[in-house]
Amino acid sequence: MAIVGVVATAVWVMLPAYIPNNVAVVAGGGRPIDGGRTWRNDRLLGDGKTWRGTGVGIAAGVIMAAALNFLEPAMSARFGLSVPSFPLLASLALPFGAMLGDIGASFVKRRTGRARGAPFPVVDQLDFAVGALLVTGLVLPEWFLATFTPPVLLAVIVLTPVLHVSTNAVGYVIGVKQEPY
Ligand code: CTP
Ligand code: MG
């Protein structure tokens, strides 16, 4: 597969995992998932992980996968790019795994004395991608292996931090994100 195909596939297949975090930033708020509970004097997750942000974020990822499935035939017809389509389980696993990875990272951040919003380089940029890959690989191993070939996986690992840093910078500039990272 030519490099354009690899990059297009990597971005396409990860879009349902990229969307939830960005949507959570605008949709978030309300009751925190941990309900304010603490463990050893630190919040379990913190006020930055809410039911609404998580739910709306996952829903947005599922809708994104449906939209991509709708567009998929046109991609090959118009641009000659064969991009994957999403089985229902993948449409759920990618956004769910992304939110789970982000929540897991907040858990680790609180255990390591990082306040809400404190930067955690590398983890902040990859938590959601690793979560999405793990959950999808667990629930749909065959689709996962057929879709995430080694070059596509490499492109995901390289491109995700770049896309994450740039979208967060945009979110900060337009005033929807508290921190630029
Ligand atoms: N958000 C949410 N629910 C989630 C994830 C995010 O409501 N599951 C919202 C919160 O308003 C959060 C914002 O999106 O403040 C930014 O998300 P993120 O950077 O992941 O959270 P932080 O506030 O930085 O908190 P943490 O240090 O725990 O990552
Ligand atoms: Mg943050």
mmCIF file with all atom_site columns, C-alpha atoms and ligand atoms in Angstrom:
data_model
loop_
_atom_site.group_PDB
_atom_site.id
_atom_site.type_symbol
_atom_site.label_atom_id
_atom_site.label_alt_id
_atom_site.label_comp_id
_atom_site.label_asym_id
_atom_site.label_entity_id
_atom_site.label_seq_id
_atom_site.pdbx_PDB_ins_code
_atom_site.Cartn_x
_atom_site.Cartn_y
_atom_site.Cartn_z
_atom_site.occupancy
_atom_site.B_iso_or_equiv
_atom_site.pdbx_formal_charge
_atom_site.auth_seq_id
_atom_site.auth_comp_id
_atom_site.auth_asym_id
_atom_site.auth_atom_id
_atom_site.pdbx_PDB_model_num
ATOM   1   C  CA  . MET A 1 1   ? 0.000   0.000   0.000  1.00 0.00 ? 1   MET A CA  1
ATOM   2   C  CA  . ALA A 1 2   ? 1.356   3.398   -0.964 1.00 0.00 ? 2   ALA A CA  1
ATOM   3   C  CA  . ILE A 1 3   ? 2.050   5.846   1.852  1.00 0.00 ? 3   ILE A CA  1
ATOM   4   C  CA  . VAL A 1 4   ? -1.032  7.929   0.981  1.00 0.00 ? 4   VAL A CA  1
ATOM   5   C  CA  . GLY A 1 5   ? -3.167  4.821   1.387  1.00 0.00 ? 5   GLY A CA  1
ATOM   6   C  CA  . VAL A 1 6   ? -1.562  3.967   4.719  1.00 0.00 ? 6   VAL A CA  1
ATOM   7   C  CA  . VAL A 1 7   ? -2.033  7.474   6.117  1.00 0.00 ? 7   VAL A CA  1
ATOM   8   C  CA  . ALA A 1 8   ? -5.606  7.731   4.802  1.00 0.00 ? 8   ALA A CA  1
ATOM   9   C  CA  . THR A 1 9   ? -6.474  4.357   6.319  1.00 0.00 ? 9   THR A CA  1
ATOM   10  C  CA  . ALA A 1 10  ? -4.877  5.250   9.660  1.00 0.00 ? 10  ALA A CA  1
ATOM   11  C  CA  . VAL A 1 11  ? -6.769  8.545   9.988  1.00 0.00 ? 11  VAL A CA  1
ATOM   12  C  CA  . TRP A 1 12  ? -10.025 7.081   8.650  1.00 0.00 ? 12  TRP A CA  1
ATOM   13  C  CA  . VAL A 1 13  ? -10.048 4.097   10.965 1.00 0.00 ? 13  VAL A CA  1
ATOM   14  C  CA  . MET A 1 14  ? -9.124  6.183   14.021 1.00 0.00 ? 14  MET A CA  1
ATOM   15  C  CA  . LEU A 1 15  ? -11.655 8.995   13.461 1.00 0.00 ? 15  LEU A CA  1
ATOM   16  C  CA  . PRO A 1 16  ? -14.321 7.268   15.640 1.00 0.00 ? 16  PRO A CA  1
ATOM   17  C  CA  . ALA A 1 17  ? -11.654 7.137   18.380 1.00 0.00 ? 17  ALA A CA  1
ATOM   18  C  CA  . TYR A 1 18  ? -10.440 10.729  17.876 1.00 0.00 ? 18  TYR A CA  1
ATOM   19  C  CA  . ILE A 1 19  ? -13.849 12.405  17.997 1.00 0.00 ? 19  ILE A CA  1
ATOM   20  C  CA  . PRO A 1 20  ? -14.984 11.394  21.536 1.00 0.00 ? 20  PRO A CA  1
ATOM   21  C  CA  . ASN A 1 21  ? -12.323 13.341  23.448 1.00 0.00 ? 21  ASN A CA  1
ATOM   22  C  CA  . ASN A 1 22  ? -12.897 16.487  21.428 1.00 0.00 ? 22  ASN A CA  1
ATOM   23  C  CA  . VAL A 1 23  ? -16.660 16.245  21.805 1.00 0.00 ? 23  VAL A CA  1
ATOM   24  C  CA  . ALA A 1 24  ? -16.282 15.595  25.550 1.00 0.00 ? 24  ALA A CA  1
ATOM   25  C  CA  . VAL A 1 25  ? -14.424 18.899  25.900 1.00 0.00 ? 25  VAL A CA  1
ATOM   26  C  CA  . VAL A 1 26  ? -17.476 20.813  24.617 1.00 0.00 ? 26  VAL A CA  1
ATOM   27  C  CA  . ALA A 1 27  ? -20.179 18.464  25.937 1.00 0.00 ? 27  ALA A CA  1
ATOM   28  C  CA  . GLY A 1 28  ? -18.590 17.701  29.314 1.00 0.00 ? 28  GLY A CA  1
ATOM   29  C  CA  . GLY A 1 29  ? -19.723 18.917  32.697 1.00 0.00 ? 29  GLY A CA  1
ATOM   30  C  CA  . GLY A 1 30  ? -22.164 17.808  35.328 1.00 0.00 ? 30  GLY A CA  1
ATOM   31  C  CA  . ARG A 1 31  ? -21.748 14.803  37.557 1.00 0.00 ? 31  ARG A CA  1
ATOM   32  C  CA  . PRO A 1 32  ? -18.215 13.389  37.677 1.00 0.00 ? 32  PRO A CA  1
ATOM   33  C  CA  . ILE A 1 33  ? -17.920 9.617   37.114 1.00 0.00 ? 33  ILE A CA  1
ATOM   34  C  CA  . ASP A 1 34  ? -16.171 9.145   40.445 1.00 0.00 ? 34  ASP A CA  1
ATOM   35  C  CA  . GLY A 1 35  ? -19.002 10.990  42.215 1.00 0.00 ? 35  GLY A CA  1
ATOM   36  C  CA  . GLY A 1 36  ? -16.393 12.983  44.131 1.00 0.00 ? 36  GLY A CA  1
ATOM   37  C  CA  . ARG A 1 37  ? -14.911 9.881   45.726 1.00 0.00 ? 37  ARG A CA  1
ATOM   38  C  CA  . THR A 1 38  ? -11.293 9.892   46.803 1.00 0.00 ? 38  THR A CA  1
ATOM   39  C  CA  . TRP A 1 39  ? -8.623  7.288   47.361 1.00 0.00 ? 39  TRP A CA  1
ATOM   40  C  CA  . ARG A 1 40  ? -5.764  8.132   49.716 1.00 0.00 ? 40  ARG A CA  1
ATOM   41  C  CA  . ASN A 1 41  ? -6.770  11.821  49.744 1.00 0.00 ? 41  ASN A CA  1
ATOM   42  C  CA  . ASP A 1 42  ? -6.783  12.171  45.970 1.00 0.00 ? 42  ASP A CA  1
ATOM   43  C  CA  . ARG A 1 43  ? -9.787  12.029  43.695 1.00 0.00 ? 43  ARG A CA  1
ATOM   44  C  CA  . LEU A 1 44  ? -10.355 8.679   42.033 1.00 0.00 ? 44  LEU A CA  1
ATOM   45  C  CA  . LEU A 1 45  ? -10.621 10.358  38.577 1.00 0.00 ? 45  LEU A CA  1
ATOM   46  C  CA  . GLY A 1 46  ? -11.412 14.026  39.164 1.00 0.00 ? 46  GLY A CA  1
ATOM   47  C  CA  . ASP A 1 47  ? -13.968 16.536  37.884 1.00 0.00 ? 47  ASP A CA  1
ATOM   48  C  CA  . GLY A 1 48  ? -12.582 16.303  34.332 1.00 0.00 ? 48  GLY A CA  1
ATOM   49  C  CA  . LYS A 1 49  ? -14.211 12.892  33.707 1.00 0.00 ? 49  LYS A CA  1
ATOM   50  C  CA  . THR A 1 50  ? -18.000 13.263  33.609 1.00 0.00 ? 50  THR A CA  1
ATOM   51  C  CA  . TRP A 1 51  ? -20.876 10.968  32.657 1.00 0.00 ? 51  TRP A CA  1
ATOM   52  C  CA  . ARG A 1 52  ? -22.178 13.471  30.139 1.00 0.00 ? 52  ARG A CA  1
ATOM   53  C  CA  . GLY A 1 53  ? -18.809 14.046  28.449 1.00 0.00 ? 53  GLY A CA  1
ATOM   54  C  CA  . THR A 1 54  ? -18.194 10.304  28.258 1.00 0.00 ? 54  THR A CA  1
ATOM   55  C  CA  . GLY A 1 55  ? -21.681 9.416   26.996 1.00 0.00 ? 55  GLY A CA  1
ATOM   56  C  CA  . VAL A 1 56  ? -21.924 12.181  24.421 1.00 0.00 ? 56  VAL A CA  1
ATOM   57  C  CA  . GLY A 1 57  ? -18.332 11.513  23.334 1.00 0.00 ? 57  GLY A CA  1
ATOM   58  C  CA  . ILE A 1 58  ? -18.995 7.807   22.720 1.00 0.00 ? 58  ILE A CA  1
ATOM   59  C  CA  . ALA A 1 59  ? -22.244 8.604   20.891 1.00 0.00 ? 59  ALA A CA  1
ATOM   60  C  CA  . ALA A 1 60  ? -20.378 11.048  18.654 1.00 0.00 ? 60  ALA A CA  1
ATOM   61  C  CA  . GLY A 1 61  ? -17.797 8.369   17.815 1.00 0.00 ? 61  GLY A CA  1
ATOM   62  C  CA  . VAL A 1 62  ? -20.547 5.888   16.875 1.00 0.00 ? 62  VAL A CA  1
ATOM   63  C  CA  . ILE A 1 63  ? -22.188 8.509   14.629 1.00 0.00 ? 63  ILE A CA  1
ATOM   64  C  CA  . MET A 1 64  ? -18.796 9.250   13.061 1.00 0.00 ? 64  MET A CA  1
ATOM   65  C  CA  . ALA A 1 65  ? -18.320 5.542   12.232 1.00 0.00 ? 65  ALA A CA  1
ATOM   66  C  CA  . ALA A 1 66  ? -21.787 5.438   10.641 1.00 0.00 ? 66  ALA A CA  1
ATOM   67  C  CA  . ALA A 1 67  ? -20.972 8.544   8.586  1.00 0.00 ? 67  ALA A CA  1
ATOM   68  C  CA  . LEU A 1 68  ? -17.674 7.006   7.437  1.00 0.00 ? 68  LEU A CA  1
ATOM   69  C  CA  . ASN A 1 69  ? -19.450 3.783   6.430  1.00 0.00 ? 69  ASN A CA  1
ATOM   70  C  CA  . PHE A 1 70  ? -21.801 5.921   4.348  1.00 0.00 ? 70  PHE A CA  1
ATOM   71  C  CA  . LEU A 1 71  ? -18.883 7.716   2.664  1.00 0.00 ? 71  LEU A CA  1
ATOM   72  C  CA  . GLU A 1 72  ? -16.702 4.651   2.183  1.00 0.00 ? 72  GLU A CA  1
ATOM   73  C  CA  . PRO A 1 73  ? -17.894 3.625   -1.325 1.00 0.00 ? 73  PRO A CA  1
ATOM   74  C  CA  . ALA A 1 74  ? -17.268 7.165   -2.613 1.00 0.00 ? 74  ALA A CA  1
ATOM   75  C  CA  . MET A 1 75  ? -13.707 7.107   -1.291 1.00 0.00 ? 75  MET A CA  1
ATOM   76  C  CA  . SER A 1 76  ? -12.732 4.214   -3.510 1.00 0.00 ? 76  SER A CA  1
ATOM   77  C  CA  . ALA A 1 77  ? -14.858 5.367   -6.469 1.00 0.00 ? 77  ALA A CA  1
ATOM   78  C  CA  . ARG A 1 78  ? -13.679 8.997   -6.447 1.00 0.00 ? 78  ARG A CA  1
ATOM   79  C  CA  . PHE A 1 79  ? -10.179 8.839   -4.992 1.00 0.00 ? 79  PHE A CA  1
ATOM   80  C  CA  . GLY A 1 80  ? -9.186  5.247   -5.581 1.00 0.00 ? 80  GLY A CA  1
ATOM   81  C  CA  . LEU A 1 81  ? -8.510  4.784   -1.855 1.00 0.00 ? 81  LEU A CA  1
ATOM   82  C  CA  . SER A 1 82  ? -9.778  1.612   -0.285 1.00 0.00 ? 82  SER A CA  1
ATOM   83  C  CA  . VAL A 1 83  ? -10.556 2.546   3.307  1.00 0.00 ? 83  VAL A CA  1
ATOM   84  C  CA  . PRO A 1 84  ? -12.044 0.129   5.828  1.00 0.00 ? 84  PRO A CA  1
ATOM   85  C  CA  . SER A 1 85  ? -15.692 0.052   6.825  1.00 0.00 ? 85  SER A CA  1
ATOM   86  C  CA  . PHE A 1 86  ? -16.746 -0.387  10.433 1.00 0.00 ? 86  PHE A CA  1
ATOM   87  C  CA  . PRO A 1 87  ? -18.696 -3.394  11.707 1.00 0.00 ? 87  PRO A CA  1
ATOM   88  C  CA  . LEU A 1 88  ? -21.152 -2.336  14.440 1.00 0.00 ? 88  LEU A CA  1
ATOM   89  C  CA  . LEU A 1 89  ? -18.919 -3.736  17.168 1.00 0.00 ? 89  LEU A CA  1
ATOM   90  C  CA  . ALA A 1 90  ? -15.936 -1.709  15.904 1.00 0.00 ? 90  ALA A CA  1
ATOM   91  C  CA  . SER A 1 91  ? -18.108 1.440   15.777 1.00 0.00 ? 91  SER A CA  1
ATOM   92  C  CA  . LEU A 1 92  ? -18.724 0.953   19.488 1.00 0.00 ? 92  LEU A CA  1
ATOM   93  C  CA  . ALA A 1 93  ? -15.330 -0.397  20.564 1.00 0.00 ? 93  ALA A CA  1
ATOM   94  C  CA  . LEU A 1 94  ? -13.258 2.438   19.063 1.00 0.00 ? 94  LEU A CA  1
ATOM   95  C  CA  . PRO A 1 95  ? -14.999 5.343   20.879 1.00 0.00 ? 95  PRO A CA  1
ATOM   96  C  CA  . PHE A 1 96  ? -15.625 3.323   24.042 1.00 0.00 ? 96  PHE A CA  1
ATOM   97  C  CA  . GLY A 1 97  ? -11.976 2.256   24.181 1.00 0.00 ? 97  GLY A CA  1
ATOM   98  C  CA  . ALA A 1 98  ? -10.842 5.824   23.532 1.00 0.00 ? 98  ALA A CA  1
ATOM   99  C  CA  . MET A 1 99  ? -12.837 7.170   26.483 1.00 0.00 ? 99  MET A CA  1
ATOM   100 C  CA  . LEU A 1 100 ? -11.706 4.262   28.652 1.00 0.00 ? 100 LEU A CA  1
ATOM   101 C  CA  . GLY A 1 101 ? -8.050  4.978   27.833 1.00 0.00 ? 101 GLY A CA  1
ATOM   102 C  CA  . ASP A 1 102 ? -8.529  8.646   28.707 1.00 0.00 ? 102 ASP A CA  1
ATOM   103 C  CA  . ILE A 1 103 ? -10.274 7.739   31.983 1.00 0.00 ? 103 ILE A CA  1
ATOM   104 C  CA  . GLY A 1 104 ? -7.519  5.244   32.793 1.00 0.00 ? 104 GLY A CA  1
ATOM   105 C  CA  . ALA A 1 105 ? -4.936  7.971   32.253 1.00 0.00 ? 105 ALA A CA  1
ATOM   106 C  CA  . SER A 1 106 ? -6.781  10.292  34.669 1.00 0.00 ? 106 SER A CA  1
ATOM   107 C  CA  . PHE A 1 107 ? -6.754  7.497   37.240 1.00 0.00 ? 107 PHE A CA  1
ATOM   108 C  CA  . VAL A 1 108 ? -2.969  7.191   36.848 1.00 0.00 ? 108 VAL A CA  1
ATOM   109 C  CA  . LYS A 1 109 ? -2.578  10.997  36.911 1.00 0.00 ? 109 LYS A CA  1
ATOM   110 C  CA  . ARG A 1 110 ? -4.421  11.248  40.245 1.00 0.00 ? 110 ARG A CA  1
ATOM   111 C  CA  . ARG A 1 111 ? -2.359  8.396   41.714 1.00 0.00 ? 111 ARG A CA  1
ATOM   112 C  CA  . THR A 1 112 ? 0.847   10.175  40.701 1.00 0.00 ? 112 THR A CA  1
ATOM   113 C  CA  . GLY A 1 113 ? -0.112  13.516  42.272 1.00 0.00 ? 113 GLY A CA  1
ATOM   114 C  CA  . ARG A 1 114 ? -1.065  15.298  39.045 1.00 0.00 ? 114 ARG A CA  1
ATOM   115 C  CA  . ALA A 1 115 ? -3.924  17.741  39.505 1.00 0.00 ? 115 ALA A CA  1
ATOM   116 C  CA  . ARG A 1 116 ? -6.819  17.957  37.051 1.00 0.00 ? 116 ARG A CA  1
ATOM   117 C  CA  . GLY A 1 117 ? -5.563  19.399  33.791 1.00 0.00 ? 117 GLY A CA  1
ATOM   118 C  CA  . ALA A 1 118 ? -1.880  18.887  34.657 1.00 0.00 ? 118 ALA A CA  1
ATOM   119 C  CA  . PRO A 1 119 ? 0.095   17.755  31.611 1.00 0.00 ? 119 PRO A CA  1
ATOM   120 C  CA  . PHE A 1 120 ? 1.288   14.174  31.364 1.00 0.00 ? 120 PHE A CA  1
ATOM   121 C  CA  . PRO A 1 121 ? 3.359   14.117  28.189 1.00 0.00 ? 121 PRO A CA  1
ATOM   122 C  CA  . VAL A 1 122 ? 3.070   11.099  25.907 1.00 0.00 ? 122 VAL A CA  1
ATOM   123 C  CA  . VAL A 1 123 ? 0.264   9.598   28.036 1.00 0.00 ? 123 VAL A CA  1
ATOM   124 C  CA  . ASP A 1 124 ? -2.050  12.565  27.244 1.00 0.00 ? 124 ASP A CA  1
ATOM   125 C  CA  . GLN A 1 125 ? -1.294  12.191  23.542 1.00 0.00 ? 125 GLN A CA  1
ATOM   126 C  CA  . LEU A 1 126 ? -1.726  8.440   23.264 1.00 0.00 ? 126 LEU A CA  1
ATOM   127 C  CA  . ASP A 1 127 ? -4.039  7.203   26.070 1.00 0.00 ? 127 ASP A CA  1
ATOM   128 C  CA  . PHE A 1 128 ? -7.184  7.302   23.946 1.00 0.00 ? 128 PHE A CA  1
ATOM   129 C  CA  . ALA A 1 129 ? -5.506  5.669   20.924 1.00 0.00 ? 129 ALA A CA  1
ATOM   130 C  CA  . VAL A 1 130 ? -4.051  2.832   23.011 1.00 0.00 ? 130 VAL A CA  1
ATOM   131 C  CA  . GLY A 1 131 ? -7.428  2.330   24.739 1.00 0.00 ? 131 GLY A CA  1
ATOM   132 C  CA  . ALA A 1 132 ? -9.240  2.223   21.393 1.00 0.00 ? 132 ALA A CA  1
ATOM   133 C  CA  . LEU A 1 133 ? -6.737  -0.241  19.907 1.00 0.00 ? 133 LEU A CA  1
ATOM   134 C  CA  . LEU A 1 134 ? -6.795  -2.548  22.943 1.00 0.00 ? 134 LEU A CA  1
ATOM   135 C  CA  . VAL A 1 135 ? -10.579 -2.712  23.275 1.00 0.00 ? 135 VAL A CA  1
ATOM   136 C  CA  . THR A 1 136 ? -11.094 -3.161  19.524 1.00 0.00 ? 136 THR A CA  1
ATOM   137 C  CA  . GLY A 1 137 ? -8.385  -5.822  19.339 1.00 0.00 ? 137 GLY A CA  1
ATOM   138 C  CA  . LEU A 1 138 ? -10.053 -7.691  22.203 1.00 0.00 ? 138 LEU A CA  1
ATOM   139 C  CA  . VAL A 1 139 ? -13.625 -7.636  20.904 1.00 0.00 ? 139 VAL A CA  1
ATOM   140 C  CA  . LEU A 1 140 ? -12.912 -7.941  17.163 1.00 0.00 ? 140 LEU A CA  1
ATOM   141 C  CA  . PRO A 1 141 ? -9.486  -9.569  16.757 1.00 0.00 ? 141 PRO A CA  1
ATOM   142 C  CA  . GLU A 1 142 ? -9.990  -10.594 13.117 1.00 0.00 ? 142 GLU A CA  1
ATOM   143 C  CA  . TRP A 1 143 ? -11.139 -7.171  11.921 1.00 0.00 ? 143 TRP A CA  1
ATOM   144 C  CA  . PHE A 1 144 ? -8.416  -5.569  14.006 1.00 0.00 ? 144 PHE A CA  1
ATOM   145 C  CA  . LEU A 1 145 ? -5.614  -7.616  12.452 1.00 0.00 ? 145 LEU A CA  1
ATOM   146 C  CA  . ALA A 1 146 ? -6.946  -7.160  8.923  1.00 0.00 ? 146 ALA A CA  1
ATOM   147 C  CA  . THR A 1 147 ? -7.307  -3.379  9.392  1.00 0.00 ? 147 THR A CA  1
ATOM   148 C  CA  . PHE A 1 148 ? -4.358  -2.445  11.581 1.00 0.00 ? 148 PHE A CA  1
ATOM   149 C  CA  . THR A 1 149 ? -1.538  -3.865  9.507  1.00 0.00 ? 149 THR A CA  1
ATOM   150 C  CA  . PRO A 1 150 ? 1.956   -2.974  10.838 1.00 0.00 ? 150 PRO A CA  1
ATOM   151 C  CA  . PRO A 1 151 ? 2.323   0.102   8.543  1.00 0.00 ? 151 PRO A CA  1
ATOM   152 C  CA  . VAL A 1 152 ? -1.151  1.386   9.522  1.00 0.00 ? 152 VAL A CA  1
ATOM   153 C  CA  . LEU A 1 153 ? -0.376  0.821   13.216 1.00 0.00 ? 153 LEU A CA  1
ATOM   154 C  CA  . LEU A 1 154 ? 2.890   2.731   12.853 1.00 0.00 ? 154 LEU A CA  1
ATOM   155 C  CA  . ALA A 1 155 ? 1.082   5.604   11.111 1.00 0.00 ? 155 ALA A CA  1
ATOM   156 C  CA  . VAL A 1 156 ? -1.472  5.705   13.963 1.00 0.00 ? 156 VAL A CA  1
ATOM   157 C  CA  . ILE A 1 157 ? 1.261   5.912   16.613 1.00 0.00 ? 157 ILE A CA  1
ATOM   158 C  CA  . VAL A 1 158 ? 3.114   8.674   14.725 1.00 0.00 ? 158 VAL A CA  1
ATOM   159 C  CA  . LEU A 1 159 ? 0.095   10.713  13.576 1.00 0.00 ? 159 LEU A CA  1
ATOM   160 C  CA  . THR A 1 160 ? -2.055  10.563  16.726 1.00 0.00 ? 160 THR A CA  1
ATOM   161 C  CA  . PRO A 1 161 ? 0.165   12.835  18.880 1.00 0.00 ? 161 PRO A CA  1
ATOM   162 C  CA  . VAL A 1 162 ? 0.555   15.294  15.994 1.00 0.00 ? 162 VAL A CA  1
ATOM   163 C  CA  . LEU A 1 163 ? -3.210  15.480  15.428 1.00 0.00 ? 163 LEU A CA  1
ATOM   164 C  CA  . HIS A 1 164 ? -3.925  15.613  19.165 1.00 0.00 ? 164 HIS A CA  1
ATOM   165 C  CA  . VAL A 1 165 ? -1.527  18.478  19.837 1.00 0.00 ? 165 VAL A CA  1
ATOM   166 C  CA  . SER A 1 166 ? -2.818  20.478  16.867 1.00 0.00 ? 166 SER A CA  1
ATOM   167 C  CA  . THR A 1 167 ? -6.544  20.004  17.600 1.00 0.00 ? 167 THR A CA  1
ATOM   168 C  CA  . ASN A 1 168 ? -6.000  20.899  21.258 1.00 0.00 ? 168 ASN A CA  1
ATOM   169 C  CA  . ALA A 1 169 ? -4.105  24.030  20.259 1.00 0.00 ? 169 ALA A CA  1
ATOM   170 C  CA  . VAL A 1 170 ? -7.047  25.018  18.053 1.00 0.00 ? 170 VAL A CA  1
ATOM   171 C  CA  . GLY A 1 171 ? -9.466  24.245  20.921 1.00 0.00 ? 171 GLY A CA  1
ATOM   172 C  CA  . TYR A 1 172 ? -7.434  26.451  23.237 1.00 0.00 ? 172 TYR A CA  1
ATOM   173 C  CA  . VAL A 1 173 ? -7.292  29.341  20.771 1.00 0.00 ? 173 VAL A CA  1
ATOM   174 C  CA  . ILE A 1 174 ? -11.053 29.252  20.104 1.00 0.00 ? 174 ILE A CA  1
ATOM   175 C  CA  . GLY A 1 175 ? -11.635 29.095  23.862 1.00 0.00 ? 175 GLY A CA  1
ATOM   176 C  CA  . VAL A 1 176 ? -13.246 25.665  24.335 1.00 0.00 ? 176 VAL A CA  1
ATOM   177 C  CA  . LYS A 1 177 ? -10.195 24.005  25.911 1.00 0.00 ? 177 LYS A CA  1
ATOM   178 C  CA  . GLN A 1 178 ? -8.713  25.117  29.234 1.00 0.00 ? 178 GLN A CA  1
ATOM   179 C  CA  . GLU A 1 179 ? -5.139  24.082  28.467 1.00 0.00 ? 179 GLU A CA  1
ATOM   180 C  CA  . PRO A 1 180 ? -3.342  24.104  25.105 1.00 0.00 ? 180 PRO A CA  1
ATOM   181 C  CA  . TYR A 1 181 ? -2.309  20.419  25.470 1.00 0.00 ? 181 TYR A CA  1
HETATM 182 N  N1  . CTP B 2 .   ? -14.418 15.609  29.680 1.00 0.00 ? 1   CTP B N1  1
HETATM 183 C  C1  . CTP B 2 .   ? -15.537 14.981  30.266 1.00 0.00 ? 1   CTP B C1  1
HETATM 184 N  N2  . CTP B 2 .   ? -15.590 13.617  30.345 1.00 0.00 ? 1   CTP B N2  1
HETATM 185 C  C2  . CTP B 2 .   ? -14.589 12.851  29.849 1.00 0.00 ? 1   CTP B C2  1
HETATM 186 C  C3  . CTP B 2 .   ? -13.461 13.450  29.260 1.00 0.00 ? 1   CTP B C3  1
HETATM 187 C  C4  . CTP B 2 .   ? -13.407 14.841  29.197 1.00 0.00 ? 1   CTP B C4  1
HETATM 188 O  O1  . CTP B 2 .   ? -16.462 15.668  30.699 1.00 0.00 ? 1   CTP B O1  1
HETATM 189 N  N3  . CTP B 2 .   ? -14.700 11.505  29.929 1.00 0.00 ? 1   CTP B N3  1
HETATM 190 C  C5  . CTP B 2 .   ? -14.376 17.083  29.602 1.00 0.00 ? 1   CTP B C5  1
HETATM 191 C  C6  . CTP B 2 .   ? -14.090 17.745  30.957 1.00 0.00 ? 1   CTP B C6  1
HETATM 192 O  O2  . CTP B 2 .   ? -14.810 18.948  31.013 1.00 0.00 ? 1   CTP B O2  1
HETATM 193 C  C7  . CTP B 2 .   ? -12.584 17.974  30.887 1.00 0.00 ? 1   CTP B C7  1
HETATM 194 C  C8  . CTP B 2 .   ? -12.370 18.327  29.429 1.00 0.00 ? 1   CTP B C8  1
HETATM 195 O  O3  . CTP B 2 .   ? -13.330 17.523  28.731 1.00 0.00 ? 1   CTP B O3  1
HETATM 196 O  O4  . CTP B 2 .   ? -12.166 18.995  31.753 1.00 0.00 ? 1   CTP B O4  1
HETATM 197 C  C9  . CTP B 2 .   ? -10.970 18.075  28.930 1.00 0.00 ? 1   CTP B C9  1
HETATM 198 O  O5  . CTP B 2 .   ? -10.671 16.695  28.983 1.00 0.00 ? 1   CTP B O5  1
HETATM 199 P  P1  . CTP B 2 .   ? -9.276  16.191  29.543 1.00 0.00 ? 1   CTP B P1  1
HETATM 200 O  O6  . CTP B 2 .   ? -8.164  17.037  29.056 1.00 0.00 ? 1   CTP B O6  1
HETATM 201 O  O7  . CTP B 2 .   ? -9.224  14.729  29.269 1.00 0.00 ? 1   CTP B O7  1
HETATM 202 O  O8  . CTP B 2 .   ? -9.489  16.364  31.130 1.00 0.00 ? 1   CTP B O8  1
HETATM 203 P  P2  . CTP B 2 .   ? -8.737  17.279  32.191 1.00 0.00 ? 1   CTP B P2  1
HETATM 204 O  O9  . CTP B 2 .   ? -9.701  18.317  32.680 1.00 0.00 ? 1   CTP B O9  1
HETATM 205 O  O10 . CTP B 2 .   ? -7.434  17.715  31.658 1.00 0.00 ? 1   CTP B O10 1
HETATM 206 O  O11 . CTP B 2 .   ? -8.520  16.288  33.404 1.00 0.00 ? 1   CTP B O11 1
HETATM 207 P  P3  . CTP B 2 .   ? -7.388  15.149  33.605 1.00 0.00 ? 1   CTP B P3  1
HETATM 208 O  O12 . CTP B 2 .   ? -6.244  15.805  34.279 1.00 0.00 ? 1   CTP B O12 1
HETATM 209 O  O13 . CTP B 2 .   ? -8.093  14.149  34.454 1.00 0.00 ? 1   CTP B O13 1
HETATM 210 O  O14 . CTP B 2 .   ? -7.059  14.610  32.244 1.00 0.00 ? 1   CTP B O14 1
HETATM 211 MG MG  . MG  B 3 .   ? -6.340  17.579  29.990 1.00 0.00 ? 2   MG  B MG  1
#
